[in-house]
Short mmCIF file of C-alpha atoms and ligand atoms in Angstrom, two decimals:
data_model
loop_
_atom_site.label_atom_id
_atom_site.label_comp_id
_atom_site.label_asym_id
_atom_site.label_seq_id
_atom_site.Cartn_x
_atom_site.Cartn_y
_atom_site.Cartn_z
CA UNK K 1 0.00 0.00 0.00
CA UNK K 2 2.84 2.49 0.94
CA UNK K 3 4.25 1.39 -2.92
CA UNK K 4 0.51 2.15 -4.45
CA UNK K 5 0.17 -1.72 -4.89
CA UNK K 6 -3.00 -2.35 -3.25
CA UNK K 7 -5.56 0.80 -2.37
CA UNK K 8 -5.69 2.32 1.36
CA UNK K 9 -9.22 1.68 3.04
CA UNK K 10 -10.03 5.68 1.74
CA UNK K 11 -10.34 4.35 -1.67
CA UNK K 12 -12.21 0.80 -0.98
CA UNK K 13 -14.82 2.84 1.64
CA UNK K 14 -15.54 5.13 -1.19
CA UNK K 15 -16.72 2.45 -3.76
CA UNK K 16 -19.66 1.61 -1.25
CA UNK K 17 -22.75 3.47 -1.87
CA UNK K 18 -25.03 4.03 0.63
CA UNK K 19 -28.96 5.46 -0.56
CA UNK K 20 -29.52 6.75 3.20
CA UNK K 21 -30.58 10.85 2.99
CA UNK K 22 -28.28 11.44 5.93
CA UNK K 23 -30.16 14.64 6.78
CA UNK K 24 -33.33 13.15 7.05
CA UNK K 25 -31.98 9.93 9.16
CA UNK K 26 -31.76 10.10 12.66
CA UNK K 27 -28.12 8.67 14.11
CA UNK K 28 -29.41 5.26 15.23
CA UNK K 29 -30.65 4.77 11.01
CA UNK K 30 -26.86 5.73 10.40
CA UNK K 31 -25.47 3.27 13.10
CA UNK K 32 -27.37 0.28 10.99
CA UNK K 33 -26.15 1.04 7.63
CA UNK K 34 -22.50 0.97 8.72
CA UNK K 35 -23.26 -2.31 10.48
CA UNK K 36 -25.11 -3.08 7.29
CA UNK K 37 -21.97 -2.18 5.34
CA UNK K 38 -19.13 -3.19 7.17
CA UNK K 39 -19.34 -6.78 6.17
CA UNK K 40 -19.40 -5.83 2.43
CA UNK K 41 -16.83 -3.62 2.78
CA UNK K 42 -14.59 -6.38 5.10
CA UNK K 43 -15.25 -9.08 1.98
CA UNK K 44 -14.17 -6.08 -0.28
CA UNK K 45 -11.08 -5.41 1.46
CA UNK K 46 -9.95 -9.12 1.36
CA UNK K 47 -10.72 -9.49 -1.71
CA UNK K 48 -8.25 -6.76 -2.97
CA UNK K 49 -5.55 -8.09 -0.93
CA UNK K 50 -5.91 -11.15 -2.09
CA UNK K 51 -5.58 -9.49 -5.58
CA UNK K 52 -9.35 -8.16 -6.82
CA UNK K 53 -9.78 -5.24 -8.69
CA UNK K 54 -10.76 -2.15 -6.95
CA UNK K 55 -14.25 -1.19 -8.17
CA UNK K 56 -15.21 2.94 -9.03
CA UNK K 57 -15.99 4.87 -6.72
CA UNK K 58 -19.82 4.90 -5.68
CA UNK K 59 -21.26 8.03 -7.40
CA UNK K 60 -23.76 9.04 -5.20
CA UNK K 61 -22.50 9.42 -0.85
CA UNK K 62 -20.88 6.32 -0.09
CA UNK K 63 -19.48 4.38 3.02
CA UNK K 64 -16.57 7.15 3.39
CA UNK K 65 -19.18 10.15 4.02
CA UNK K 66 -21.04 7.96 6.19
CA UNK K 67 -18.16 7.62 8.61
CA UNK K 68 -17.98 11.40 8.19
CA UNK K 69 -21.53 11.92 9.06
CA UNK K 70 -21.06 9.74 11.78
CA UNK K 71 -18.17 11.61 13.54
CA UNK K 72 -19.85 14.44 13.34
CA UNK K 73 -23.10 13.15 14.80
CA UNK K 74 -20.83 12.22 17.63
CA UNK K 75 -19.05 15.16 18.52
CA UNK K 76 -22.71 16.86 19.66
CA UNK K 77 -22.76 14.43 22.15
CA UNK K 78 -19.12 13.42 22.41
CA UNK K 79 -18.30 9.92 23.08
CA UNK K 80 -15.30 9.55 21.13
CA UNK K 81 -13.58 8.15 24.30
CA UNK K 82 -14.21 6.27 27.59
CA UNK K 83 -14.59 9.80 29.24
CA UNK K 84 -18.20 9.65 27.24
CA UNK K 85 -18.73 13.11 28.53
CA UNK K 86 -21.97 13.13 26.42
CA UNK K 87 -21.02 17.50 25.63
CA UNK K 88 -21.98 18.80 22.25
CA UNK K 89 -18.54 20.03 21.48
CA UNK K 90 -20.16 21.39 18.55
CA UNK K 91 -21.98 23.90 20.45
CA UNK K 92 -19.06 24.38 22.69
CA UNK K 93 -20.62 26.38 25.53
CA UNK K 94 -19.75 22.85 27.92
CA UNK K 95 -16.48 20.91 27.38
CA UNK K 96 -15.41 17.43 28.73
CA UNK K 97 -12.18 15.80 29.55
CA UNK K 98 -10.48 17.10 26.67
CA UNK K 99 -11.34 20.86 27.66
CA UNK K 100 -11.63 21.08 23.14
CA UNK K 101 -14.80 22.32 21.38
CA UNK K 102 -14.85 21.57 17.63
CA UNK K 103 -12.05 23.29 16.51
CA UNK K 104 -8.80 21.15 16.21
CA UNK K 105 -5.30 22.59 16.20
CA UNK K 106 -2.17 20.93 14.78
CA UNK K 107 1.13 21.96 16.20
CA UNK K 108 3.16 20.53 13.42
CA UNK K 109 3.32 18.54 10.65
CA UNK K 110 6.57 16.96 8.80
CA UNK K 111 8.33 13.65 7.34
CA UNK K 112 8.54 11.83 10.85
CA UNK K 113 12.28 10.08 10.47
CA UNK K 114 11.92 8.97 14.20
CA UNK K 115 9.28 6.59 13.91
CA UNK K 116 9.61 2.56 13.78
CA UNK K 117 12.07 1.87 10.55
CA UNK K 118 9.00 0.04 9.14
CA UNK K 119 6.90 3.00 8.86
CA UNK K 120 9.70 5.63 8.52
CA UNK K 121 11.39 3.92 6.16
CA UNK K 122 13.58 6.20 3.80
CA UNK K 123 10.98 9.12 3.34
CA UNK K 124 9.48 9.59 6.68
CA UNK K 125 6.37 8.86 8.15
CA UNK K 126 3.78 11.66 7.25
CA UNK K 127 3.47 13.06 10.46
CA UNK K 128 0.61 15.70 11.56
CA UNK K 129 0.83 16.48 15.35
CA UNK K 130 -2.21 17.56 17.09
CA UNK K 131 -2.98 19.42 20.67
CA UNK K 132 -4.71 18.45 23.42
CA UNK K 133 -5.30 14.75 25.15
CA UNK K 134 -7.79 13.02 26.97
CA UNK K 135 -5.81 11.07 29.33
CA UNK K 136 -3.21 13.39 31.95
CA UNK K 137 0.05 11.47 32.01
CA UNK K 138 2.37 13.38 34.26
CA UNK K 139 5.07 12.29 32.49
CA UNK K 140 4.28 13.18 29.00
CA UNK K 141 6.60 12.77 26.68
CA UNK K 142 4.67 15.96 24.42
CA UNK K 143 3.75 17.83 27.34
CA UNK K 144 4.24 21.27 25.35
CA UNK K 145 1.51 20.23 22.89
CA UNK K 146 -0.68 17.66 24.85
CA UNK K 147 -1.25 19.48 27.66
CA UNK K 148 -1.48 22.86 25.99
CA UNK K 149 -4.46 23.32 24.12
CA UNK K 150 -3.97 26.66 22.60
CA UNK K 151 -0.93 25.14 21.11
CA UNK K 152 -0.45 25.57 17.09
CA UNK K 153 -2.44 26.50 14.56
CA UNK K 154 -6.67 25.80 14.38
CA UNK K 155 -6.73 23.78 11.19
CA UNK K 156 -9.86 22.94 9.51
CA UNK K 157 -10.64 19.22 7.41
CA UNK K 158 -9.49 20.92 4.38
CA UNK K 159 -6.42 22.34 5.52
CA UNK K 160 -5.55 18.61 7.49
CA UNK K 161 -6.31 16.99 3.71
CA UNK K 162 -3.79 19.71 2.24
CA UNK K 163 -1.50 18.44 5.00
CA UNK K 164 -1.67 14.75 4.05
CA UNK K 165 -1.72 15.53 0.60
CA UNK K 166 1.49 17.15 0.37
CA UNK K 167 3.35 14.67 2.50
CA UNK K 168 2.39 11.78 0.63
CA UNK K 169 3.26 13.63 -2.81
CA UNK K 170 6.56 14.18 -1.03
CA UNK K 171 7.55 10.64 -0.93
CA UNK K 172 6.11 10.22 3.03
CA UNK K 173 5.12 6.40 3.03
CA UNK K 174 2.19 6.85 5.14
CA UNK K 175 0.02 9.66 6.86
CA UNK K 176 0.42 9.33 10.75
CA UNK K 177 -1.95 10.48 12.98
CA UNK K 178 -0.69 11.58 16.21
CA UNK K 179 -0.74 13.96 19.31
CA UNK K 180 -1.47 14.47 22.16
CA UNK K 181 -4.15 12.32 20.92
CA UNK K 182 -6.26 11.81 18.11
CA UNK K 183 -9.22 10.41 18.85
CA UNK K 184 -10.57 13.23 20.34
CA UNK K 185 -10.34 14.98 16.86
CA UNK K 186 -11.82 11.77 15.32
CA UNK K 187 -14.43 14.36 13.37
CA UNK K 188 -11.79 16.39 11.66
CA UNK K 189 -9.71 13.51 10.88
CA UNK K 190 -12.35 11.39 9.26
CA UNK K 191 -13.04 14.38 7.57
CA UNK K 192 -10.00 14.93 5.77
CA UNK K 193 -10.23 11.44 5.09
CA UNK K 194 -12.96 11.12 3.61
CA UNK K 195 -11.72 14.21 1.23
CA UNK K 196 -8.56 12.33 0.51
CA UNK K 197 -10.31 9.39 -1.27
CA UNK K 198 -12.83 11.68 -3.08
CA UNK K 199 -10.70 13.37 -5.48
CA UNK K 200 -9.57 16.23 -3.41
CA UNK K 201 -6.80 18.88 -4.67
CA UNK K 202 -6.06 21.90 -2.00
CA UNK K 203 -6.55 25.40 -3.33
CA UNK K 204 -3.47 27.47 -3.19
CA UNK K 205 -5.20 29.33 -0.23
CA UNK K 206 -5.20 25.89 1.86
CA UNK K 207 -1.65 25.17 0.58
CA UNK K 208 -0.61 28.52 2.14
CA UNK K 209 -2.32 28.16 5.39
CA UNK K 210 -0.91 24.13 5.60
CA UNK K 211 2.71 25.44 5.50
CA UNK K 212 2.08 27.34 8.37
CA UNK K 213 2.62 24.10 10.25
CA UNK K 214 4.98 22.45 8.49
CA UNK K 215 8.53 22.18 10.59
CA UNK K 216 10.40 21.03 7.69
CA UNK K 217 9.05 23.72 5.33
CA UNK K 218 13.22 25.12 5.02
CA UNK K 219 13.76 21.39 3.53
CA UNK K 220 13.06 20.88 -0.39
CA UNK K 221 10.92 17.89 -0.94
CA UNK K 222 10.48 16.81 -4.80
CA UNK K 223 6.88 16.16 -5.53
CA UNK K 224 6.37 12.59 -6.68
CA UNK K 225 2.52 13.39 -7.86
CA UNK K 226 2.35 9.51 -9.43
CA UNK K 227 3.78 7.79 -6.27
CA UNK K 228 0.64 9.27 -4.19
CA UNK K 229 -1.68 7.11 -6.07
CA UNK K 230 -3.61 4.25 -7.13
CA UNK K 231 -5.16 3.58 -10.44
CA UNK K 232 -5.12 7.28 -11.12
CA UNK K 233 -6.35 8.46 -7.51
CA UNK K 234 -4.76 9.72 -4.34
CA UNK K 235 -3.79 6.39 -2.60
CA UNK K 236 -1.94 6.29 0.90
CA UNK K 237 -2.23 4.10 4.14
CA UNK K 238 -3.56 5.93 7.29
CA UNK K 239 -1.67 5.17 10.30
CA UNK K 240 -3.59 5.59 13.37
CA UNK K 241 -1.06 6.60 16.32
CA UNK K 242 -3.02 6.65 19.55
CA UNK K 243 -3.25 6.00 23.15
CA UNK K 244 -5.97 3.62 22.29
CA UNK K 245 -8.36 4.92 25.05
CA UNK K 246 -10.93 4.64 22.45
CA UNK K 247 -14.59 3.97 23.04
CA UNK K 248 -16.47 0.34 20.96
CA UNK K 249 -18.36 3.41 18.52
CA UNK K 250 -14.88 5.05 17.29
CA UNK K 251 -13.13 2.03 16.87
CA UNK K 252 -16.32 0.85 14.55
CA UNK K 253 -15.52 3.81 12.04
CA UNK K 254 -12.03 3.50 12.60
CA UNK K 255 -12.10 0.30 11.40
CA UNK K 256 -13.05 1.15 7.97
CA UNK K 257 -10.30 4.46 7.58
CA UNK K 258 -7.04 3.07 9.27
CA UNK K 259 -4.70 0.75 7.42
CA UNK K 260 -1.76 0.82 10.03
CA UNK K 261 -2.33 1.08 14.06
CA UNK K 262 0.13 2.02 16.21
CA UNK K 263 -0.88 1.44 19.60
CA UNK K 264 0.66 2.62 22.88
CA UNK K 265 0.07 0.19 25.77
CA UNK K 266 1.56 2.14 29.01
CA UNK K 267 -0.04 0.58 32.35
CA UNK K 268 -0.95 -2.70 34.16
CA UNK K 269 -3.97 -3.36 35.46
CA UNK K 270 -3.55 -1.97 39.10
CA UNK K 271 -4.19 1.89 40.16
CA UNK K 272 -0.64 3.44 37.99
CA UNK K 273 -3.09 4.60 35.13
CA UNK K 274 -5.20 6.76 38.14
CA UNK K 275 -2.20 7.42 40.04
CA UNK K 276 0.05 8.53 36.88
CA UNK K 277 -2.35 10.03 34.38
CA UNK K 278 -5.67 10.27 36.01
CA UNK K 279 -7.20 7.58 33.42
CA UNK K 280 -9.99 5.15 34.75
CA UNK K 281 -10.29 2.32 33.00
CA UNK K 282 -7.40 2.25 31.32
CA UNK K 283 -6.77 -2.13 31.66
CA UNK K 284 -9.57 -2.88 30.06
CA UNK K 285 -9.91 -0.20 27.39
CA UNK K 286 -6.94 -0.60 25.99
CA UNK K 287 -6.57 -4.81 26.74
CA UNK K 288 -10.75 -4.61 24.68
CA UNK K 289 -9.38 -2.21 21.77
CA UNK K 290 -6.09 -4.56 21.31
CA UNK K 291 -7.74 -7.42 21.02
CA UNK K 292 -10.16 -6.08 18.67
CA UNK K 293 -7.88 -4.94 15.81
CA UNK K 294 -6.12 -8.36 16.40
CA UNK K 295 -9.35 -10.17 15.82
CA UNK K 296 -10.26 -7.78 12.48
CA UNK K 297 -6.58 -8.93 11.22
CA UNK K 298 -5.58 -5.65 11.08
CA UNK K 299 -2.00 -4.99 11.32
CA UNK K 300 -0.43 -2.93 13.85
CA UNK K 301 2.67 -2.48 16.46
CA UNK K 302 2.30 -2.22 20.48
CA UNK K 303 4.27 0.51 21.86
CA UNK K 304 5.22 0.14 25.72
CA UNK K 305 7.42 2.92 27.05
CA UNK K 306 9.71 1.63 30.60
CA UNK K 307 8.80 3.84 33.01
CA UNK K 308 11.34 3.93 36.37
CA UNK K 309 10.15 1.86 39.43
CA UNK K 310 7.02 0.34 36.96
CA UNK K 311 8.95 -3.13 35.62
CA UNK K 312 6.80 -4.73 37.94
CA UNK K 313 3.79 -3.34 38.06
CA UNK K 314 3.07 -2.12 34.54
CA UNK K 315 5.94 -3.51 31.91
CA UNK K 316 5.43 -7.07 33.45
CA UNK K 317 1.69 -7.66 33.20
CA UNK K 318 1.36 -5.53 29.59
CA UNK K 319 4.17 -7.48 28.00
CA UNK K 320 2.32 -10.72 29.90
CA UNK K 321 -0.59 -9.45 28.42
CA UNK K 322 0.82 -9.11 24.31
CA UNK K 323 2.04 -12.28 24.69
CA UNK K 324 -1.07 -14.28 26.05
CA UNK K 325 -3.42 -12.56 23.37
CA UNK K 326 -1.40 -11.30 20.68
CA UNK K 327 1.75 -12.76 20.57
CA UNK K 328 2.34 -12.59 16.56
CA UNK K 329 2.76 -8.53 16.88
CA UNK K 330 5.75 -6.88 17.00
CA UNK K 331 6.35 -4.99 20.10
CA UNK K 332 8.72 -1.92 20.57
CA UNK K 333 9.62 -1.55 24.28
CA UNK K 334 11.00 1.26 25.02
CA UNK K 335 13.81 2.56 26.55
CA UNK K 336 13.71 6.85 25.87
CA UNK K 337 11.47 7.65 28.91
CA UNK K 338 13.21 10.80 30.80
CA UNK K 339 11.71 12.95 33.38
CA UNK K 340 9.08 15.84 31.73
CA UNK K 341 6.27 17.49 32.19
CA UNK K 342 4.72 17.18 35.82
CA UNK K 343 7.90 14.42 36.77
CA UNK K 344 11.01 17.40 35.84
CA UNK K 345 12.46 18.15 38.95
CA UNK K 346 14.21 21.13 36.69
CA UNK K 347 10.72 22.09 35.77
CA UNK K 348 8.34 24.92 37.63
CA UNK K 349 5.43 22.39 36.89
CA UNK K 350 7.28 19.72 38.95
CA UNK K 351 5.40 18.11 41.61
CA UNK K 352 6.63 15.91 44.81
CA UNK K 353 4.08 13.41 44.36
CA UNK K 354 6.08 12.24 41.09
CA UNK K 355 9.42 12.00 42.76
CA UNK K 356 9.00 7.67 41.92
CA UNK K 357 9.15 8.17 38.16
CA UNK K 358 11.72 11.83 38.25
CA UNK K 359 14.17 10.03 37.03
CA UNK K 360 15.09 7.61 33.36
CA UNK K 361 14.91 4.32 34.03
CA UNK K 362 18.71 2.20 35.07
CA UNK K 363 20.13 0.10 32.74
CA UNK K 364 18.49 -2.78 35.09
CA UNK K 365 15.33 -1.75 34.75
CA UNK K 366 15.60 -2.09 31.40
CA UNK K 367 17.32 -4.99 31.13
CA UNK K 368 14.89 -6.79 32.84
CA UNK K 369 12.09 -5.66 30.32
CA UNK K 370 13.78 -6.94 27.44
CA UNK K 371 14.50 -9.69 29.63
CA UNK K 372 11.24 -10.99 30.27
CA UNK K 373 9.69 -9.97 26.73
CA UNK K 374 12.66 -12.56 25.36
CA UNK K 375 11.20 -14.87 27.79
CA UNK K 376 7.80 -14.54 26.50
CA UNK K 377 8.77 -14.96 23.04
CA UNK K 378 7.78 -11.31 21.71
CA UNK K 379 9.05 -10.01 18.37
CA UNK K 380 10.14 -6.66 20.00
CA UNK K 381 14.02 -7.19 18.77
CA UNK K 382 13.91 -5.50 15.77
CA UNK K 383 11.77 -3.25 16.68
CA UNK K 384 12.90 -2.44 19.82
CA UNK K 385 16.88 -1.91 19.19
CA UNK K 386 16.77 -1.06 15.75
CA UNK K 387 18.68 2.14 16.28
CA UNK K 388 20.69 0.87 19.40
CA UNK K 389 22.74 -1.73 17.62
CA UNK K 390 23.84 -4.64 19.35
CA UNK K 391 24.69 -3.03 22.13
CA UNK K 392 22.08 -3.50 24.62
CA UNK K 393 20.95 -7.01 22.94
CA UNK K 394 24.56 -8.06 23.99
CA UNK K 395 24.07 -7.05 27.52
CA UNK K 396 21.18 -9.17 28.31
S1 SF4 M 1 -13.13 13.30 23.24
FE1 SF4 M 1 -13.35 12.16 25.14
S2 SF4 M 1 -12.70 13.65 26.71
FE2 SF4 M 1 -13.18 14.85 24.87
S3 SF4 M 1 -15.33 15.44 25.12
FE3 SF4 M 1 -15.25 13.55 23.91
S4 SF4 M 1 -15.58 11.90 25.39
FE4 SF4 M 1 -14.95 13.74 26.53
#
């Protein structure tokens, strides 16, 4: 998909019609034609793999707006996450968890050569950044944008879809959707999506207003306009890079848009996801979400970040967990926590109660990690010390 071989989900969603009047159908009616759907789409998605021809796309609105609609029926009673603060964001005069309203702002958007090498690779990984979170990890890695939600520039669908647009006719090898966190922006992201695989080309204006984010603008990127798509159309995977505290409903419309997850997995099951980032029911969100995108066959990598004094309680049980349910996945356990955010001693925001985790993790801790996931037979080697050499693999 990243080489154009197959189409993204964009392009097979959009070759489902659907004859619902979506102004005149209430959100339940909506709800049953995507379940009504999802199969066809499913046997329409194997089918290509397995080397069908991808049909034209529907002519009238077709599974990709429905998503859209969807979203957007949401977001007036938000419960794009467990939170299910039941606000209409779109009205905006009450907020939830995620203090946003409608509006979603990006803080930056570039070719990502940090990421995994597998969905880096030699381009970069289309990266587009956004504020804001729904979970309160007071050690965030992002702090500056995930806990700052006035951060970067308000971006509307359009502008987002000029964003993606541009990095994939860069070269980028897939369009990674990140934060802070993204599902509470699920609306505007489907939303660009669903421009993406309907023929969309940015105005100038929306060019203009996309560069505005762009942290790699000084860099000269050749445009590749033929490898950005398939069978004449804008073609590139969606990569869905989330905390995965997701509720059953996004992860139903999710299902049809993202090609690539890339999940974080950060606590056990005891009280570290209240104590660290104020999350309730973290476990069995993110343990429920896993297992579902193994079950749909979808392909994705688990990220678990070693936090200091936490082996035990939290890098234990999840790596326990990945290799009791999905032990085919590869697994990148990381090593590049430091102290930030509410955990920086050097840091006017730094707080006492976080003196546990102040600190990186020893080379112990960490050994012991990669210890026990080599124990449990996880594919996290690769992954996992890709840009460490041998180094640490020797230690163990
Ligand atoms: S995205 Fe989550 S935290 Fe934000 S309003 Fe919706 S349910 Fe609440």
């Amino acid at each position: 998909m990243a080489e154009n071989q197959r189409p993204a989900k964009l392009r097979i969603a959009a070759t489902l019609a659907t004859p619902l009047d979506f102004a005149a159908a209430p959100e339940e009616a909506l709800w049953d034609e995507l379940d009504r759907l999802t199969p066809i789409f499913l046997s329409r998605w194997q089918a290509i793999r397995a080397g069908a021809v991808l049909p034209p796309p529907a002519e009238g609105l077709s599974l990709l707006e429905l998503c859209r609609e969807l979203a957007y029926r949401m977001l007036a009673h938000c419960n794009f996450c467990p939170w299910n603060c039941r606000v209409d964001r779109v009205a905006g005069t009450k907020l939830g968890a995620c203090k946003l309203a409608s509006a979603s702002r990006v803080s930056s958007h570039f070719h990502h050569t940090g990421e995994e090498l597998f969905y880096r690779g030699t381009e970069g990984s289309g990266t587009v950044f956004f504020t804001s979170c729904n979970m309160r990890c007071a050690f965030c890695q992002n702090g500056d944008i995930s806990t700052d939600k006035d951060n970067g520039e308000e971006t509307d669908p359009r502008t987002l879809a000029a964003m993606a647009w541009t990095l994939r006719r860069e070269g980028c090898h897939n369009i990674n959707w990140v934060g802070g966190e993204v599902i509470i922006h699920l609306h505007a992201i489907v939303d660009a999506i669903s421009l993406l695989g309907r023929d969309f080309e940015p105005t100038r204006a929306e060019l203009v207003r996309a560069r505005r984010t762009k942290a790699d603008r000084s860099f000269f990127f050749d445009e590749m306009p033929e490898e950005a798509t398939y069978a004449g159309r804008f073609n590139a995977p969606m990569l869905w890079n989330s905390n995965f505290f997701i509720t059953p409903e996004s992860m139903k419309i999710l299902r049809l848009l993202t090609d690539v997850w890339l999940p974080d997995f950060k606590f056990g099951p005891g009280r570290c996801a209240m104590t660290l980032a104020k999350t309730p029911w973290y476990w069995e969100t993110v343990t429920r979400n896993l297992a579902l995108i193994a079950e749909w066959g979808e392909d994705f990598t688990v990220r678990h970040l070693v936090m200091p004094n936490h082996v035990e309680c939290c890098t234990y049980p999840v790596l326990e967990w990945i290799a009791e349910h999905v032990p085919q996945t590869p697994v990148n356990v990381m090593a590049q926590f430091h102290p930030d955010n509410f955990c920086d001693p050097g840091s006017t925001k730094y707080r006492d109660k976080y003196a546990e985790i102040a600190r990186r993790p020893t080379h112990a801790e960490l050994e012991r990690s990669w210890r026990r996931a080599r124990e449990l037979g996880l594919k996290f080697d690769t992954t996992t010390f890709e840009r460490r050499g041998t180094r640490a693999m020797i230690e163990m």
